[in-house]
N, CA and C atoms as an extended XYZ file, in Angstrom:
363
Properties=species:S:1:pos:R:3:atomname:S:1:resname:S:1:resid:I:1 pbc="F F F"
N        35.743       23.897      -36.916 N   UNK     1
C        36.125       22.958      -35.622 CA  UNK     1
C        34.868       21.748      -36.052 C   UNK     1
N        34.111       21.992      -36.720 N   UNK     2
C        32.999       20.550      -36.853 CA  UNK     2
C        33.663       19.775      -37.781 C   UNK     2
N        34.473       20.206      -38.927 N   UNK     3
C        35.040       19.360      -39.496 CA  UNK     3
C        36.429       18.488      -39.014 C   UNK     3
N        36.919       19.242      -38.072 N   UNK     4
C        38.294       18.561      -37.555 CA  UNK     4
C        37.468       17.475      -36.497 C   UNK     4
N        36.431       17.648      -35.538 N   UNK     5
C        35.908       16.859      -34.913 CA  UNK     5
C        35.374       15.469      -35.861 C   UNK     5
N        34.950       15.934      -37.020 N   UNK     6
C        34.297       14.630      -38.005 CA  UNK     6
C        35.698       14.072      -38.456 C   UNK     6
N        36.463       14.735      -38.759 N   UNK     7
C        37.883       13.935      -39.069 CA  UNK     7
C        38.217       13.005      -38.349 C   UNK     7
N        38.145       13.464      -36.897 N   UNK     8
C        38.789       12.739      -35.938 CA  UNK     8
C        37.951       11.381      -35.742 C   UNK     8
N        36.640       11.607      -35.914 N   UNK     9
C        36.026       10.475      -35.947 CA  UNK     9
C        35.958        9.358      -36.961 C   UNK     9
N        36.319       10.049      -37.919 N   UNK    10
C        36.647        8.965      -39.480 CA  UNK    10
C        38.034        8.263      -38.834 C   UNK    10
N        38.698        8.989      -38.507 N   UNK    11
C        40.252        8.214      -38.194 CA  UNK    11
C        39.914        7.184      -37.022 C   UNK    11
N        39.126        7.340      -36.521 N   UNK    12
C        38.776        6.505      -34.887 CA  UNK    12
C        38.272        5.215      -35.927 C   UNK    12
N        37.051        5.440      -36.706 N   UNK    13
C        36.689        4.514      -37.207 CA  UNK    13
C        37.160        3.572      -37.839 C   UNK    13
N        38.022        4.476      -38.966 N   UNK    14
C        38.922        3.675      -39.766 CA  UNK    14
C        39.974        2.788      -38.943 C   UNK    14
N        40.505        3.063      -37.665 N   UNK    15
C        41.185        2.596      -36.850 CA  UNK    15
C        40.615        1.224      -36.238 C   UNK    15
N        39.162        1.641      -35.812 N   UNK    16
C        38.679        0.324      -35.262 CA  UNK    16
C        38.423       -0.763      -36.439 C   UNK    16
N        38.103        0.075      -37.538 N   UNK    17
C        37.859       -1.141      -38.808 CA  UNK    17
C        39.411       -1.899      -39.093 C   UNK    17
N        40.247       -1.489      -38.913 N   UNK    18
C        41.653       -1.923      -39.456 CA  UNK    18
C        42.208       -2.819      -38.320 C   UNK    18
N        41.737       -2.572      -36.847 N   UNK    19
C        42.201       -3.413      -35.644 CA  UNK    19
C        41.247       -4.532      -35.878 C   UNK    19
N        39.861       -4.570      -36.009 N   UNK    20
C        38.787       -5.429      -36.352 CA  UNK    20
C        39.161       -6.488      -37.176 C   UNK    20
N        39.906       -5.862      -38.181 N   UNK    21
C        40.227       -6.876      -39.585 CA  UNK    21
C        41.635       -7.701      -39.276 C   UNK    21
N        42.179       -7.072      -38.467 N   UNK    22
C        43.636       -7.562      -38.251 CA  UNK    22
C        43.409       -8.819      -36.832 C   UNK    22
N        42.560       -8.307      -36.138 N   UNK    23
C        42.035       -9.455      -35.067 CA  UNK    23
C        41.481      -10.608      -35.918 C   UNK    23
N        40.570      -10.576      -36.895 N   UNK    24
C        40.088      -11.657      -37.458 CA  UNK    24
C        40.874      -12.473      -38.606 C   UNK    24
N        41.671      -11.515      -39.200 N   UNK    25
C        42.727      -12.225      -39.984 CA  UNK    25
C        43.928      -13.160      -38.953 C   UNK    25
N        44.113      -12.722      -37.856 N   UNK    26
C        44.802      -13.302      -36.800 CA  UNK    26
C        44.026      -14.684      -36.338 C   UNK    26
N        42.705      -14.598      -36.174 N   UNK    27
C        41.748      -15.511      -35.779 CA  UNK    27
C        41.786      -16.574      -36.816 C   UNK    27
N        41.629      -16.287      -37.969 N   UNK    28
C        41.735      -16.974      -39.298 CA  UNK    28
C        42.862      -17.899      -39.343 C   UNK    28
N        43.720      -17.344      -39.184 N   UNK    29
C        45.287      -17.744      -39.083 CA  UNK    29
C        45.427      -18.808      -38.270 C   UNK    29
N        44.766      -18.586      -37.029 N   UNK    30
C        44.982      -19.818      -35.881 CA  UNK    30
C        44.023      -20.613      -36.143 C   UNK    30
N        42.945      -20.403      -36.612 N   UNK    31
C        41.872      -21.239      -37.014 CA  UNK    31
C        42.402      -22.453      -38.061 C   UNK    31
N        43.212      -21.638      -39.035 N   UNK    32
C        43.687      -22.607      -40.201 CA  UNK    32
C        44.934      -23.395      -39.772 C   UNK    32
N        45.625      -22.915      -38.811 N   UNK    33
C        46.424      -23.635      -38.390 CA  UNK    33
C        45.876      -24.943      -37.247 C   UNK    33
N        45.055      -24.673      -36.634 N   UNK    34
C        44.380      -25.830      -35.601 CA  UNK    34
C        43.594      -26.786      -36.809 C   UNK    34
N        43.199      -26.515      -38.100 N   UNK    35
C        42.501      -27.291      -39.101 CA  UNK    35
C        43.771      -27.987      -39.740 C   UNK    35
N        44.977      -27.278      -40.137 N   UNK    36
C        46.174      -28.227      -40.505 CA  UNK    36
C        46.303      -29.165      -39.272 C   UNK    36
N        46.690      -28.574      -38.076 N   UNK    37
C        47.069      -29.807      -37.111 CA  UNK    37
C        46.276      -31.221      -37.011 C   UNK    37
N        44.647      -30.647      -37.482 N   UNK    38
C        43.787      -31.669      -36.795 CA  UNK    38
C        43.885      -32.497      -38.323 C   UNK    38
N        44.242      -32.093      -39.485 N   UNK    39
C        44.371      -32.857      -40.910 CA  UNK    39
C        45.719      -33.810      -40.775 C   UNK    39
N        46.688      -33.281      -40.467 N   UNK    40
C        47.667      -33.940      -39.953 CA  UNK    40
C        47.576      -35.080      -39.316 C   UNK    40
N        47.087      -34.728      -37.936 N   UNK    41
C        46.759      -36.223      -37.177 CA  UNK    41
C        45.968      -37.093      -37.536 C   UNK    41
N        44.770      -36.580      -38.439 N   UNK    42
C        43.953      -37.708      -38.968 CA  UNK    42
C        44.986      -38.475      -40.093 C   UNK    42
N        45.652      -37.654      -40.763 N   UNK    43
C        46.416      -38.487      -41.572 CA  UNK    43
C        47.396      -39.536      -41.210 C   UNK    43
N        47.875      -39.247      -40.375 N   UNK    44
C        48.712      -40.163      -39.090 CA  UNK    44
C        47.796      -41.313      -39.039 C   UNK    44
N        46.857      -41.311      -38.496 N   UNK    45
C        45.881      -41.992      -37.973 CA  UNK    45
C        45.658      -43.205      -39.221 C   UNK    45
N        45.270      -42.356      -40.238 N   UNK    46
C        44.678      -43.352      -41.228 CA  UNK    46
C        45.990      -44.231      -42.088 C   UNK    46
N        47.104      -43.233      -41.958 N   UNK    47
C        48.464      -44.153      -42.319 CA  UNK    47
C        48.684      -45.380      -41.292 C   UNK    47
N        48.506      -45.185      -40.254 N   UNK    48
C        48.783      -46.293      -38.954 CA  UNK    48
C        47.858      -47.400      -39.366 C   UNK    48
N        46.447      -47.259      -39.902 N   UNK    49
C        45.473      -47.988      -40.226 CA  UNK    49
C        46.140      -48.860      -41.369 C   UNK    49
N        46.581      -47.993      -42.694 N   UNK    50
C        46.851      -48.686      -43.741 CA  UNK    50
C        48.449      -49.778      -43.347 C   UNK    50
N        49.318      -49.161      -42.244 N   UNK    51
C        50.184      -50.148      -41.960 CA  UNK    51
C        49.715      -51.471      -41.399 C   UNK    51
N        48.812      -51.255      -40.329 N   UNK    52
C        48.213      -52.283      -39.934 CA  UNK    52
C        47.710      -53.284      -40.752 C   UNK    52
N        47.058      -52.834      -41.854 N   UNK    53
C        46.646      -53.498      -42.971 CA  UNK    53
C        47.549      -54.189      -43.648 C   UNK    53
N        48.781      -53.571      -43.984 N   UNK    54
C        49.755      -54.135      -44.573 CA  UNK    54
C        50.586      -55.123      -44.022 C   UNK    54
N        50.717      -54.958      -42.545 N   UNK    55
C        51.321      -55.624      -41.515 CA  UNK    55
C        50.640      -56.412      -40.261 C   UNK    55
N        49.589      -57.238      -40.889 N   UNK    56
C        48.481      -57.656      -39.713 CA  UNK    56
C        49.109      -58.520      -38.659 C   UNK    56
N        50.287      -58.494      -38.594 N   UNK    57
C        51.021      -59.679      -37.598 CA  UNK    57
C        51.589      -58.606      -36.685 C   UNK    57
N        52.065      -57.421      -37.099 N   UNK    58
C        52.284      -56.460      -36.042 CA  UNK    58
C        51.624      -56.165      -34.928 C   UNK    58
N        52.386      -56.223      -33.749 N   UNK    59
C        51.745      -56.145      -32.208 CA  UNK    59
C        50.786      -55.016      -32.241 C   UNK    59
N        50.870      -53.594      -32.599 N   UNK    60
C        50.046      -52.596      -32.600 CA  UNK    60
C        48.624      -52.588      -33.521 C   UNK    60
N        48.882      -53.527      -34.601 N   UNK    61
C        48.317      -53.276      -35.788 CA  UNK    61
C        46.726      -53.200      -35.331 C   UNK    61
N        46.002      -54.145      -34.520 N   UNK    62
C        44.665      -54.164      -33.954 CA  UNK    62
C        44.120      -52.717      -33.490 C   UNK    62
N        45.269      -52.163      -32.387 N   UNK    63
C        45.082      -50.983      -31.636 CA  UNK    63
C        45.173      -49.751      -32.485 C   UNK    63
N        45.887      -49.683      -33.775 N   UNK    64
C        45.916      -48.958      -34.639 CA  UNK    64
C        44.414      -48.581      -35.355 C   UNK    64
N        43.901      -49.794      -35.657 N   UNK    65
C        42.660      -49.814      -36.534 CA  UNK    65
C        41.493      -49.358      -35.412 C   UNK    65
N        41.489      -50.019      -34.358 N   UNK    66
C        40.093      -49.555      -33.350 CA  UNK    66
C        40.474      -48.159      -32.804 C   UNK    66
N        41.736      -47.750      -33.010 N   UNK    67
C        42.020      -46.436      -32.660 CA  UNK    67
C        40.957      -45.352      -33.426 C   UNK    67
N        41.476      -45.331      -34.749 N   UNK    68
C        40.483      -44.551      -35.829 CA  UNK    68
C        39.269      -45.077      -35.987 C   UNK    68
N        38.640      -46.520      -35.607 N   UNK    69
C        37.596      -47.216      -35.725 CA  UNK    69
C        36.385      -46.702      -34.894 C   UNK    69
N        36.918      -46.516      -33.569 N   UNK    70
C        35.947      -46.166      -32.267 CA  UNK    70
C        35.576      -44.591      -32.481 C   UNK    70
N        36.135      -43.709      -33.177 N   UNK    71
C        35.901      -42.517      -33.165 CA  UNK    71
C        34.967      -42.298      -34.159 C   UNK    71
N        34.016      -41.811      -33.594 N   UNK    72
C        32.408      -41.656      -34.255 CA  UNK    72
C        32.586      -40.821      -35.644 C   UNK    72
N        33.272      -39.811      -35.478 N   UNK    73
C        33.532      -38.807      -36.833 CA  UNK    73
C        34.138      -39.830      -38.031 C   UNK    73
N        34.804      -40.831      -37.902 N   UNK    74
C        35.347      -41.845      -38.513 CA  UNK    74
C        34.927      -43.270      -38.717 C   UNK    74
N        33.880      -43.450      -38.054 N   UNK    75
C        33.365      -44.957      -37.934 CA  UNK    75
C        33.139      -45.233      -39.388 C   UNK    75
N        32.423      -44.812      -40.074 N   UNK    76
C        31.577      -45.196      -41.104 CA  UNK    76
C        32.738      -45.350      -42.192 C   UNK    76
N        33.758      -44.509      -42.227 N   UNK    77
C        34.818      -44.741      -43.468 CA  UNK    77
C        35.369      -45.595      -43.056 C   UNK    77
N        35.627      -46.184      -41.763 N   UNK    78
C        36.861      -46.980      -41.175 CA  UNK    78
C        35.902      -48.574      -41.416 C   UNK    78
N        34.583      -48.428      -41.095 N   UNK    79
C        34.125      -49.694      -41.071 CA  UNK    79
C        33.754      -50.175      -42.693 C   UNK    79
N        33.395      -49.372      -43.757 N   UNK    80
C        33.609      -49.726      -44.846 CA  UNK    80
C        34.881      -49.938      -45.359 C   UNK    80
N        36.075      -49.512      -45.171 N   UNK    81
C        37.371      -49.880      -45.759 CA  UNK    81
C        37.609      -51.046      -45.069 C   UNK    81
N        37.504      -51.337      -44.031 N   UNK    82
C        37.767      -52.816      -43.185 CA  UNK    82
C        36.713      -53.715      -43.894 C   UNK    82
N        35.364      -53.455      -44.342 N   UNK    83
C        34.412      -54.409      -44.913 CA  UNK    83
C        35.125      -54.704      -46.323 C   UNK    83
N        35.336      -53.823      -47.123 N   UNK    84
C        35.964      -54.084      -48.492 CA  UNK    84
C        37.103      -54.806      -48.539 C   UNK    84
N        37.963      -54.462      -47.690 N   UNK    85
C        39.326      -55.485      -47.667 CA  UNK    85
C        38.950      -56.633      -47.266 C   UNK    85
N        38.478      -56.969      -46.353 N   UNK    86
C        37.580      -58.417      -45.685 CA  UNK    86
C        36.816      -59.105      -47.058 C   UNK    86
N        36.254      -58.338      -47.909 N   UNK    87
C        35.425      -58.948      -48.956 CA  UNK    87
C        36.553      -59.446      -49.880 C   UNK    87
N        37.544      -58.477      -50.266 N   UNK    88
C        38.527      -58.668      -51.224 CA  UNK    88
C        39.227      -59.830      -50.933 C   UNK    88
N        39.849      -59.891      -49.324 N   UNK    89
C        40.679      -61.099      -48.965 CA  UNK    89
C        39.885      -62.248      -48.884 C   UNK    89
N        38.515      -62.334      -48.620 N   UNK    90
C        37.891      -63.624      -48.843 CA  UNK    90
C        37.607      -64.419      -49.933 C   UNK    90
N        37.989      -63.083      -50.849 N   UNK    91
C        37.575      -63.626      -52.492 CA  UNK    91
C        39.036      -64.133      -52.839 C   UNK    91
N        39.983      -63.561      -52.480 N   UNK    92
C        41.343      -64.342      -52.670 CA  UNK    92
C        41.651      -65.355      -52.020 C   UNK    92
N        41.135      -65.802      -50.687 N   UNK    93
C        41.024      -67.036      -50.218 CA  UNK    93
C        40.231      -68.036      -50.673 C   UNK    93
N        38.997      -67.462      -51.340 N   UNK    94
C        38.426      -68.759      -51.802 CA  UNK    94
C        38.660      -69.081      -53.279 C   UNK    94
N        39.674      -68.143      -53.802 N   UNK    95
C        40.189      -68.264      -55.094 CA  UNK    95
C        41.390      -69.407      -55.146 C   UNK    95
N        41.923      -69.173      -53.883 N   UNK    96
C        43.283      -69.931      -53.369 CA  UNK    96
C        42.869      -71.443      -53.091 C   UNK    96
N        41.634      -71.804      -53.424 N   UNK    97
C        41.350      -73.121      -52.788 CA  UNK    97
C        41.414      -73.422      -51.414 C   UNK    97
N        41.323      -72.776      -50.700 N   UNK    98
C        41.538      -72.708      -49.262 CA  UNK    98
C        42.697      -72.957      -48.638 C   UNK    98
N        43.633      -72.367      -49.532 N   UNK    99
C        45.082      -72.405      -49.235 CA  UNK    99
C        45.751      -70.993      -49.276 C   UNK    99
N        45.162      -69.870      -48.570 N   UNK   100
C        45.581      -68.654      -49.099 CA  UNK   100
C        46.877      -68.315      -48.330 C   UNK   100
N        47.387      -67.130      -49.262 N   UNK   101
C        48.746      -66.876      -48.568 CA  UNK   101
C        48.911      -66.729      -46.928 C   UNK   101
N        49.624      -66.819      -46.333 N   UNK   102
C        49.704      -66.344      -44.955 CA  UNK   102
C        49.429      -65.246      -44.453 C   UNK   102
N        49.632      -63.871      -45.385 N   UNK   103
C        49.487      -62.715      -45.066 CA  UNK   103
C        48.046      -62.437      -45.342 C   UNK   103
N        47.172      -63.021      -45.957 N   UNK   104
C        45.857      -62.764      -46.526 CA  UNK   104
C        45.071      -63.830      -45.282 C   UNK   104
N        45.661      -64.766      -44.745 N   UNK   105
C        44.762      -65.457      -43.762 CA  UNK   105
C        45.145      -64.472      -42.345 C   UNK   105
N        46.292      -64.262      -42.554 N   UNK   106
C        46.303      -62.995      -40.920 CA  UNK   106
C        45.613      -61.878      -41.072 C   UNK   106
N        45.271      -61.198      -42.335 N   UNK   107
C        44.746      -59.988      -42.523 CA  UNK   107
C        43.369      -60.245      -42.318 C   UNK   107
N        42.962      -61.732      -42.821 N   UNK   108
C        41.386      -61.746      -42.364 CA  UNK   108
C        40.983      -61.995      -40.957 C   UNK   108
N        41.848      -62.638      -40.134 N   UNK   109
C        41.356      -62.535      -38.894 CA  UNK   109
C        41.748      -61.405      -38.160 C   UNK   109
N        42.676      -60.467      -39.004 N   UNK   110
C        42.548      -58.833      -38.306 CA  UNK   110
C        41.593      -58.510      -38.486 C   UNK   110
N        41.163      -58.356      -39.667 N   UNK   111
C        40.035      -57.647      -40.222 CA  UNK   111
C        38.909      -58.044      -39.342 C   UNK   111
N        38.284      -59.354      -38.809 N   UNK   112
C        37.351      -59.936      -38.516 CA  UNK   112
C        37.404      -59.550      -37.026 C   UNK   112
N        38.643      -59.309      -36.676 N   UNK   113
C        38.641      -58.934      -34.817 CA  UNK   113
C        38.222      -57.140      -34.691 C   UNK   113
N        38.954      -56.576      -35.916 N   UNK   114
C        38.883      -55.140      -35.778 CA  UNK   114
C        37.241      -54.721      -36.123 C   UNK   114
N        36.711      -55.322      -36.891 N   UNK   115
C        35.473      -55.224      -37.369 CA  UNK   115
C        34.240      -55.310      -36.018 C   UNK   115
N        34.869      -56.685      -35.685 N   UNK   116
C        33.991      -56.879      -34.185 CA  UNK   116
C        34.216      -55.757      -33.148 C   UNK   116
N        35.407      -55.318      -32.847 N   UNK   117
C        35.640      -54.362      -32.001 CA  UNK   117
C        35.087      -53.148      -31.859 C   UNK   117
N        35.229      -52.503      -33.524 N   UNK   118
C        34.628      -51.258      -33.348 CA  UNK   118
C        32.977      -51.322      -33.412 C   UNK   118
N        32.700      -52.579      -33.902 N   UNK   119
C        31.115      -52.568      -33.909 CA  UNK   119
C        30.681      -52.710      -32.302 C   UNK   119
N        31.119      -52.982      -31.397 N   UNK   120
C        30.998      -53.484      -29.955 CA  UNK   120
C        30.976      -52.216      -29.390 C   UNK   120
N        31.702      -51.258      -29.658 N   UNK   121
C        31.767      -50.232      -28.944 CA  UNK   121
C        30.511      -49.293      -28.616 C   UNK   121
């Protein structure tokens, strides 16, 4: 009789371990899915900024940059990106003898506005 009770305890214990592991696996799966969704969302926001820099005259260009730049988690990344792009575009403008291509001039204006907007937040 003693062994039968001990066997039952072992079965109950193993069942609890299995259920606990299954629940942990489900939580990890849900967590991984949430992480994937967050990464996808961030990727879309970064892509929107890239598009804004390629097409600075687009009506939503400034809004796309400000959207990501005002997010505290990504401010440093976006601010650095904008600063390097501005420095490169200003170099192109200087090398063009103050007659830079229209897209460079438009991007310089956009970058100055965007940097000012995210810095003042």
